[in-house]
Every structure is written in C-alpha cells, then in structure tokens.
Short mmCIF file of C-alpha atoms in Angstrom, two decimals:
data_model
loop_
_atom_site.label_atom_id
_atom_site.label_comp_id
_atom_site.label_asym_id
_atom_site.label_seq_id
_atom_site.Cartn_x
_atom_site.Cartn_y
_atom_site.Cartn_z
CA ASN L 1 17.50 18.82 135.94
CA ILE L 2 16.20 15.28 135.39
CA PHE L 3 13.22 14.23 137.49
CA PRO L 4 12.52 10.52 138.15
CA LEU L 5 9.20 9.18 136.96
CA PHE L 6 7.90 8.47 140.47
CA ARG L 7 8.40 12.14 141.42
CA ILE L 8 6.73 13.73 138.38
CA SER L 9 3.48 14.05 140.36
CA ARG L 10 5.25 16.28 142.87
CA LEU L 11 6.47 18.68 140.19
CA ILE L 12 4.71 22.04 140.47
CA GLN L 13 6.70 24.53 138.42
CA VAL L 14 10.13 24.71 136.80
CA GLU L 15 11.70 27.77 135.19
CA ILE L 16 14.71 27.61 132.88
CA SER L 17 16.35 30.95 132.02
CA PHE L 18 19.19 31.44 129.57
CA LYS L 19 20.66 34.07 127.24
CA LEU L 20 21.49 33.82 123.57
CA LYS L 21 23.64 36.21 121.56
CA GLY L 22 23.45 36.66 117.82
CA ILE L 23 24.97 38.84 115.13
CA ALA L 24 23.30 39.99 111.90
CA LEU L 25 26.07 39.23 109.44
CA GLN L 26 24.17 40.03 106.26
CA THR L 27 24.88 43.75 106.70
CA ILE L 28 28.62 43.13 106.45
CA HIS L 29 28.26 42.43 102.73
CA ALA L 30 26.93 45.98 102.36
CA ARG L 31 29.94 47.33 104.23
CA GLU L 32 27.77 48.30 107.22
CA LEU L 33 28.18 47.75 110.92
CA PRO L 34 26.39 44.56 112.02
CA ASP L 35 23.76 44.50 114.76
CA CYS L 36 24.23 42.42 117.89
CA TYR L 37 21.19 40.82 119.51
CA VAL L 38 20.84 39.57 123.07
CA PHE L 39 17.88 37.26 123.74
CA GLN L 40 16.75 36.72 127.33
CA ASN L 41 14.68 33.52 127.22
CA THR L 42 12.60 31.88 129.93
CA ILE L 43 10.91 28.48 129.64
CA THR L 44 8.32 27.69 132.32
CA PHE L 45 6.88 24.23 133.00
CA ASN L 46 3.64 24.71 134.96
CA ASN L 47 2.04 21.67 136.59
CA ARG L 48 -0.04 23.47 139.20
CA ALA L 49 -3.31 22.14 137.77
CA HIS L 50 -2.12 18.48 138.03
CA SER L 51 -4.29 17.69 135.01
CA GLY L 52 -1.89 15.16 133.53
CA LYS L 53 -0.50 17.61 130.97
CA ILE L 54 2.23 20.09 131.91
CA LYS L 55 1.76 23.49 130.32
CA ILE L 56 4.86 25.01 128.77
CA TYR L 57 5.33 28.77 128.41
CA PHE L 58 8.10 30.50 126.51
CA ASP L 59 8.97 34.17 127.03
CA SER L 60 11.69 36.03 125.14
CA ASP L 61 12.95 39.62 125.40
CA THR L 62 15.24 41.07 122.75
CA ASP L 63 17.85 43.78 123.13
CA ILE L 64 19.49 45.17 119.99
CA GLN L 65 22.66 47.22 120.00
CA GLU L 66 25.65 48.02 117.84
CA CYS L 67 28.46 45.51 117.99
CA LYS L 68 31.58 46.74 119.74
CA ASP L 69 35.20 46.45 118.56
CA TRP L 70 34.24 46.03 114.91
CA HIS L 71 36.37 47.73 112.26
CA ILE L 72 34.79 47.99 108.83
CA PHE L 73 36.29 50.61 106.54
CA ASN L 74 34.42 52.68 103.92
CA SER L 75 31.13 52.13 105.71
CA VAL L 76 28.07 53.91 104.30
CA LEU L 77 25.97 53.23 107.38
CA GLN L 78 26.29 56.71 108.84
CA LYS L 79 25.39 58.46 105.59
CA ASN L 80 22.32 56.28 104.98
CA THR L 81 21.19 56.72 108.58
CA GLN L 82 21.41 60.50 108.25
CA TYR L 83 19.33 60.47 105.06
CA ILE L 84 16.67 58.34 106.71
CA LEU L 85 16.57 60.54 109.81
CA VAL L 86 16.20 63.66 107.65
CA PHE L 87 13.34 62.03 105.74
CA ASP L 88 11.64 60.96 108.99
CA GLY L 89 12.03 64.50 110.33
CA PHE L 90 10.42 65.90 107.17
CA VAL L 91 7.52 63.46 107.55
CA ILE L 92 7.04 64.47 111.20
CA LEU L 93 7.05 68.20 110.35
CA SER L 94 4.58 67.69 107.50
CA CYS L 95 2.21 65.66 109.66
CA LEU L 96 2.54 68.19 112.48
CA ALA L 97 1.57 71.04 110.14
CA SER L 98 -1.38 69.02 108.83
CA LEU L 99 -2.41 68.19 112.40
CA ILE L 100 -2.38 71.86 113.44
CA LEU L 101 -4.36 73.01 110.39
CA CYS L 102 -7.01 70.28 110.70
CA THR L 103 -7.38 70.90 114.43
CA ARG L 104 -7.79 74.62 113.73
CA SER L 105 -10.52 73.86 111.18
CA ILE L 106 -12.39 71.65 113.64
CA VAL L 107 -12.17 74.31 116.39
CA LEU L 108 -13.51 76.99 114.01
CA ALA L 109 -16.32 74.67 112.90
CA TRP L 110 -17.21 74.01 116.56
CA ARG L 111 -17.41 77.76 117.25
CA LEU L 112 -19.58 78.26 114.18
CA GLN L 113 -21.85 75.46 115.38
CA LYS L 114 -22.31 77.17 118.74
CA ARG L 115 -23.16 80.46 117.04
CA PHE L 116 -25.67 78.66 114.83
CA VAL L 117 -27.34 77.01 117.83
CA ASN L 118 -27.56 80.32 119.70
CA PHE L 119 -28.97 82.07 116.62
CA PHE L 120 -31.73 79.49 116.19
CA LEU L 121 -32.53 79.64 119.89
CA GLU L 122 -32.80 83.43 119.91
CA LYS L 123 -34.54 84.02 116.57
CA HIS L 124 -36.75 80.95 116.17
CA LYS L 125 -37.01 79.68 119.78
CA ARG L 126 -35.99 76.21 118.63
CA ARG L 127 -33.21 73.89 119.62
CA VAL L 128 -31.05 72.37 116.93
CA CYS L 129 -31.06 68.57 116.97
CA TYR L 130 -27.88 66.58 117.48
CA ALA L 131 -27.84 65.32 113.88
CA ASP L 132 -27.82 68.86 112.52
CA ARG L 133 -24.98 69.80 114.86
CA LEU L 134 -22.86 66.98 113.47
CA GLU L 135 -23.13 68.56 110.02
CA PHE L 136 -20.53 71.08 111.18
CA LEU L 137 -18.07 68.31 112.04
CA ASN L 138 -16.00 67.21 109.06
CA GLY L 139 -15.25 63.53 109.45
CA TRP L 140 -12.41 63.70 106.95
CA TYR L 141 -10.55 66.12 109.21
CA VAL L 142 -10.95 63.74 112.14
CA LEU L 143 -9.55 60.92 110.02
CA VAL L 144 -6.58 63.08 108.98
CA ILE L 145 -5.89 64.04 112.62
CA ILE L 146 -5.87 60.40 113.74
CA SER L 147 -3.63 59.47 110.82
CA ASP L 148 -1.20 62.33 111.56
CA VAL L 149 -0.95 61.43 115.25
CA MET L 150 -0.24 57.78 114.44
CA THR L 151 2.30 58.74 111.78
CA ILE L 152 4.15 61.10 114.13
CA ILE L 153 4.32 58.51 116.93
CA GLY L 154 5.29 55.73 114.51
CA SER L 155 8.02 57.87 112.91
CA ILE L 156 9.47 58.73 116.33
CA LEU L 157 9.53 55.04 117.24
CA LYS L 158 11.15 54.26 113.89
CA MET L 159 13.89 56.81 114.58
CA GLU L 160 14.46 55.34 118.03
CA ILE L 161 14.63 51.82 116.58
CA LYS L 162 17.11 53.02 113.97
CA ALA L 163 19.20 54.54 116.77
CA LYS L 164 19.18 51.18 118.61
CA ASN L 165 17.27 52.66 121.57
CA LEU L 166 14.04 50.65 121.16
CA THR L 167 12.95 47.31 119.76
CA SER L 168 9.18 47.96 119.53
CA TYR L 169 8.87 46.71 115.97
CA ASP L 170 5.25 45.55 116.35
CA VAL L 171 3.96 48.83 117.79
CA CYS L 172 5.83 50.85 115.16
CA SER L 173 4.54 48.73 112.27
CA ILE L 174 0.95 48.84 113.56
CA LEU L 175 1.01 52.65 113.88
CA LEU L 176 2.61 53.28 110.50
CA GLY L 177 0.52 50.65 108.73
CA THR L 178 -2.78 51.90 110.15
CA SER L 179 -1.89 55.52 109.40
CA THR L 180 -1.10 54.54 105.80
CA LEU L 181 -4.52 52.88 105.56
CA PHE L 182 -6.22 56.04 106.82
CA VAL L 183 -4.27 58.18 104.35
CA TRP L 184 -5.43 56.12 101.39
CA VAL L 185 -9.00 56.15 102.70
CA GLY L 186 -8.74 59.94 102.95
CA VAL L 187 -7.86 60.12 99.26
CA ILE L 188 -11.46 59.12 98.52
CA ARG L 189 -12.65 62.61 99.48
CA TYR L 190 -10.81 64.11 96.51
CA LEU L 191 -12.71 61.83 94.15
CA GLY L 192 -15.84 63.69 95.21
CA TYR L 193 -14.81 66.61 93.03
CA PHE L 194 -15.55 64.49 89.96
CA GLN L 195 -19.20 64.06 89.09
CA THR L 196 -18.97 60.38 88.20
CA TYR L 197 -17.16 59.34 91.37
CA ASN L 198 -19.23 61.66 93.57
CA VAL L 199 -22.31 59.52 92.88
CA LEU L 200 -20.51 56.46 94.22
CA ILE L 201 -19.29 58.32 97.31
CA LEU L 202 -22.80 59.59 98.08
CA THR L 203 -24.14 56.06 97.66
CA MET L 204 -21.53 54.74 100.10
CA GLN L 205 -22.41 57.43 102.64
CA ALA L 206 -26.14 56.72 102.37
CA SER L 207 -25.73 52.94 102.65
CA LEU L 208 -23.12 52.95 105.43
CA PRO L 209 -25.63 52.87 108.38
CA LYS L 210 -27.53 49.95 106.86
CA VAL L 211 -24.32 48.08 106.10
CA LEU L 212 -23.16 48.55 109.70
CA ARG L 213 -26.48 47.22 111.03
CA PHE L 214 -26.16 44.18 108.76
CA CYS L 215 -22.58 43.59 110.00
CA CYS L 216 -23.79 43.72 113.60
CA CYS L 217 -26.48 41.11 112.94
CA ALA L 218 -24.18 38.86 110.92
CA GLY L 219 -21.43 39.32 113.52
CA MET L 220 -23.65 37.67 116.15
CA ILE L 221 -23.81 34.53 114.01
CA TYR L 222 -20.06 34.55 113.41
CA LEU L 223 -19.40 35.00 117.12
CA GLY L 224 -21.68 32.04 117.81
CA TYR L 225 -19.64 29.85 115.46
CA THR L 226 -16.43 31.14 117.04
CA PHE L 227 -17.46 30.34 120.60
CA CYS L 228 -18.84 26.98 119.51
CA GLY L 229 -15.52 26.04 117.91
CA TRP L 230 -13.63 27.36 120.91
CA ILE L 231 -15.65 25.23 123.33
CA VAL L 232 -15.71 22.08 121.18
CA LEU L 233 -12.14 22.13 119.86
CA GLY L 234 -10.49 24.05 122.70
CA PRO L 235 -9.67 21.06 124.94
CA TYR L 236 -7.83 19.38 122.04
CA HIS L 237 -5.56 22.26 121.02
CA GLU L 238 -3.78 24.93 123.05
CA LYS L 239 -4.56 27.69 120.51
#
C-alpha cells in the first residue's frame, strides 16, 4: 500500500506478512537430501507514539523439513544420520550414568552430614555452624550434575533438530556450549592430585571470595558507565 504524504499523520500501524521458501542446495554435492526452509516473516510499522519516527519491527519464524519428491541415488544421508544418533545416544547414556552416581554421592554426603550434626549435638551439646556443614557438599559434583543435565537436554534437542522436528538452534547451542565449559572447568579438580598444581588450586579457592567482592564493587562502576551511555546515546540509536 502507498500512503499519500498528507495522510502519513493518520497512520497508526501497518503489518506486512509474507512467506519465503528456500532450499539448501550445498548438500546435493555430497549426495544428500537437501533441506527445505519455510520462513514466515512479518514487518510491522508502528506509529502509535506519533513521535515523527515510525518504528519498524521484523519477526521471522523458520520451519525446516525434508524436501519432497526429490530423487538422489546412492545417498549416504541415512547412514551418517544413524551414526550420529548412535553417538548422541551413547553421550546421553554416559551423562545419565554420571548424573546418577554424582547424585548418589551427594545424597550420601547429606546423610553423613546429618549424622555428624546429631553426633555433635548429643555428645558435645553444640550446634555445627553452616560453614562446617558445607564441607560435606562437594562442589565439583554439583558442577558435574549441572553439566550432565545440560548435556542430556542439549543432545535430545540436537537429535530432534537432526530429525527435522525442531529448529531450536540457539537453545541447543547454549546448552551444549555451556555444558562443555563446565566439563573443562571440572578437569581442574584432577590437577589437584599433582603437588605443583594443587598449590595453584588452593590459592584460587582461597582468593575466590575476595575476587568476587572486587568484581561486585567494580561492577557498580561498569553499570554506571553502561546506564550513562544508554541514557546519553539511546535517543540517537535504536540499539
């Protein structure tokens, strides 16, 4: 639609919706079935504020599916997909076993902590402080549990994406990427078995509270700069 200039002040909101279809042709060179994409796009012109500048919003939803009526012979897509699904299943089973074992260790440590508290209360008539109770909680096990849960969920999403049932690429990548980060952080605990590296790990553990307090104080200054830039530069740029 084309609006005359003398009626632009009466414009409140306009929505333009359209669909686009695309085909991923690069997989054909590998003798694989191509993927078909359907994009549902919506462009919204919002002039409700009547500020002299019409805000434009763009929203796009993607649906991925296998192309129909394609005939590609000697395709290796099915074999590769089966190998990947088997590998993902092995990863899920491994993480599930690790999750069960770490959860069992935490439950046993919690029971031992309760017995320790009751023993001190009965024998010495003293209550154990909260800091001493936390000594029974192994933080590495908690990190492994979080990593396993994220890996299991991310692997399931990856299998669904491979089966063309989901398109949640961002959620899947965030879960798998964060779980990989936690796994590599968990490797640090094994360095504690070496005397040289154990000194560094103990130093990091002792300095962590002070470093966090410094980050909190410095973060206030950084937030101040952020809000200042947002307020000063915000009216001149939409981001």
